[in-house]
Structure formats: C-alpha cells, structure tokens
Amino acid sequence: MSDATLWATVLAGSAVCLGLKVVGAYVPRSWLAGERVGRIMGLVTVALLAGLLAVQTAGDGQGLAVDSRLAAVGVAGVALWLRAPFIVVVILAAAVAAGLRALGLP
C-alpha cells in the first residue's frame, strides 16, 4: 500500500467518523428516550470495549498470540472478580506481565 493510498484511507475514514458524529447530533431525543434503546446503547458500549480488549490482548498483526499480555489480563480479571481496588488490579497485571517477560515469555 502506497503512502498516498494510506493517507487517502485515513482521511476517508476520518470524514466518515465526522459525518456519523454530525448525524448523531441531529437524532431526535424522542428516538433515544426509549428503555429498549437505552439498554441497547449500554450493551453496545460493553461489546465494543470487550472487543477492543480481546484484540489488544490476543491479537498479533494478522493472527493470535498467547503471551504475557493474556496472563496479565487473566490475573486482572480474577482480581476484579475478587473486588480488589483498581490500583491493585493494575499493579498485579503489570507485575505479572513484567515477571513473565523477565522469564523470557514474549
């Protein structure tokens, strides 16, 4: 892919995102006031964040990667399940990732 094509793609994607944002500002409030719409909007947010977490944790370019990131997210999940404070969750996950990388795991 040439630089010009890449920039054209980035600019086109940016224009589409801006267009969606502008269109979203003009959606009538009555369309968003329903209970069902509110519930769906909440679920879409969670689904997007879960997808982002999965891609950033197990993604490696074009394939899947099992490395220290996956173990760190697992430890963070367990710590969250045990209702540990957020700072403890972050420190545990970072310590696990750093420890596994120190042991040679990618």
Short mmCIF file of C-alpha atoms in Angstrom, two decimals:
data_model
loop_
_atom_site.label_atom_id
_atom_site.label_comp_id
_atom_site.label_asym_id
_atom_site.label_seq_id
_atom_site.Cartn_x
_atom_site.Cartn_y
_atom_site.Cartn_z
CA MET A 1 0.00 0.00 0.00
CA SER A 2 1.46 3.33 -1.00
CA ASP A 3 1.64 6.31 1.30
CA ALA A 4 -0.92 8.20 -0.78
CA THR A 5 -3.40 5.31 -0.54
CA LEU A 6 -2.85 5.02 3.18
CA TRP A 7 -3.43 8.73 3.74
CA ALA A 8 -6.49 8.70 1.49
CA THR A 9 -7.89 5.82 3.52
CA VAL A 10 -7.19 7.59 6.81
CA LEU A 11 -8.79 10.81 5.57
CA ALA A 12 -11.82 8.95 4.20
CA GLY A 13 -12.25 7.10 7.49
CA SER A 14 -11.94 10.35 9.41
CA ALA A 15 -14.55 12.00 7.18
CA VAL A 16 -16.95 9.09 7.73
CA CYS A 17 -16.45 9.27 11.51
CA LEU A 18 -17.04 13.03 11.49
CA GLY A 19 -20.15 12.55 9.38
CA LEU A 20 -21.52 9.95 11.77
CA LYS A 21 -20.87 12.27 14.71
CA VAL A 22 -22.65 15.16 13.00
CA VAL A 23 -25.61 12.97 12.03
CA GLY A 24 -25.77 11.64 15.59
CA ALA A 25 -26.13 15.15 16.96
CA TYR A 26 -29.33 15.62 14.93
CA VAL A 27 -31.08 12.42 16.03
CA PRO A 28 -34.33 13.42 17.75
CA ARG A 29 -34.22 12.93 21.52
CA SER A 30 -37.50 11.04 21.39
CA TRP A 31 -35.75 8.25 19.44
CA LEU A 32 -33.20 7.84 22.23
CA ALA A 33 -35.61 8.14 25.16
CA GLY A 34 -36.98 4.59 24.94
CA GLU A 35 -35.99 1.99 27.52
CA ARG A 36 -35.02 -0.53 24.84
CA VAL A 37 -32.75 1.94 23.04
CA GLY A 38 -31.04 2.87 26.30
CA ARG A 39 -30.43 -0.76 27.14
CA ILE A 40 -29.03 -1.48 23.67
CA MET A 41 -26.72 1.56 23.83
CA GLY A 42 -25.31 0.29 27.14
CA LEU A 43 -24.72 -3.17 25.72
CA VAL A 44 -23.06 -1.82 22.57
CA THR A 45 -20.58 0.08 24.71
CA VAL A 46 -19.69 -3.04 26.68
CA ALA A 47 -19.38 -5.09 23.48
CA LEU A 48 -17.07 -2.53 21.88
CA LEU A 49 -14.85 -2.39 24.96
CA ALA A 50 -14.75 -6.20 25.18
CA GLY A 51 -13.81 -6.43 21.52
CA LEU A 52 -11.07 -3.85 21.96
CA LEU A 53 -9.74 -5.74 24.97
CA ALA A 54 -9.72 -9.04 23.06
CA VAL A 55 -7.96 -7.59 20.04
CA GLN A 56 -5.34 -5.78 22.08
CA THR A 57 -4.74 -8.78 24.35
CA ALA A 58 -4.62 -11.69 21.94
CA GLY A 59 -4.03 -10.00 18.60
CA ASP A 60 -0.68 -10.02 16.87
CA GLY A 61 -0.97 -8.42 13.49
CA GLN A 62 -2.81 -10.99 11.38
CA GLY A 63 -3.00 -13.80 13.95
CA LEU A 64 -3.47 -14.71 17.56
CA ALA A 65 -0.71 -14.55 20.15
CA VAL A 66 -0.57 -16.19 23.54
CA ASP A 67 1.90 -14.21 25.56
CA SER A 68 2.32 -12.36 28.82
CA ARG A 69 -0.48 -9.93 27.96
CA LEU A 70 -3.04 -12.71 28.09
CA ALA A 71 -1.83 -13.88 31.51
CA ALA A 72 -1.84 -10.31 32.80
CA VAL A 73 -5.43 -9.77 31.66
CA GLY A 74 -6.39 -13.07 33.27
CA VAL A 75 -4.87 -12.03 36.58
CA ALA A 76 -6.60 -8.66 36.32
CA GLY A 77 -9.91 -10.40 35.67
CA VAL A 78 -9.50 -12.59 38.73
CA ALA A 79 -8.53 -9.58 40.84
CA LEU A 80 -11.60 -7.70 39.62
CA TRP A 81 -13.77 -10.71 40.36
CA LEU A 82 -12.39 -10.69 43.92
CA ARG A 83 -13.30 -6.97 44.07
CA ALA A 84 -9.76 -5.74 44.54
CA PRO A 85 -9.23 -1.99 44.30
CA PHE A 86 -8.45 -0.79 40.80
CA ILE A 87 -4.87 0.26 41.61
CA VAL A 88 -4.20 -3.23 42.97
CA VAL A 89 -5.60 -4.75 39.76
CA VAL A 90 -3.32 -2.59 37.63
CA ILE A 91 -0.25 -3.33 39.75
CA LEU A 92 -0.95 -7.08 39.75
CA ALA A 93 -1.42 -7.17 35.99
CA ALA A 94 1.71 -5.13 35.38
CA ALA A 95 3.73 -7.28 37.77
CA VAL A 96 2.57 -10.50 36.08
CA ALA A 97 3.35 -9.17 32.60
CA ALA A 98 6.75 -7.89 33.71
CA GLY A 99 7.58 -11.11 35.52
CA LEU A 100 6.65 -13.31 32.58
CA ARG A 101 8.61 -11.11 30.20
CA ALA A 102 11.60 -11.27 32.56
CA LEU A 103 11.33 -15.06 32.35
CA GLY A 104 11.53 -14.87 28.59
CA LEU A 105 7.88 -15.13 27.57
CA PRO A 106 7.06 -12.63 24.83
#
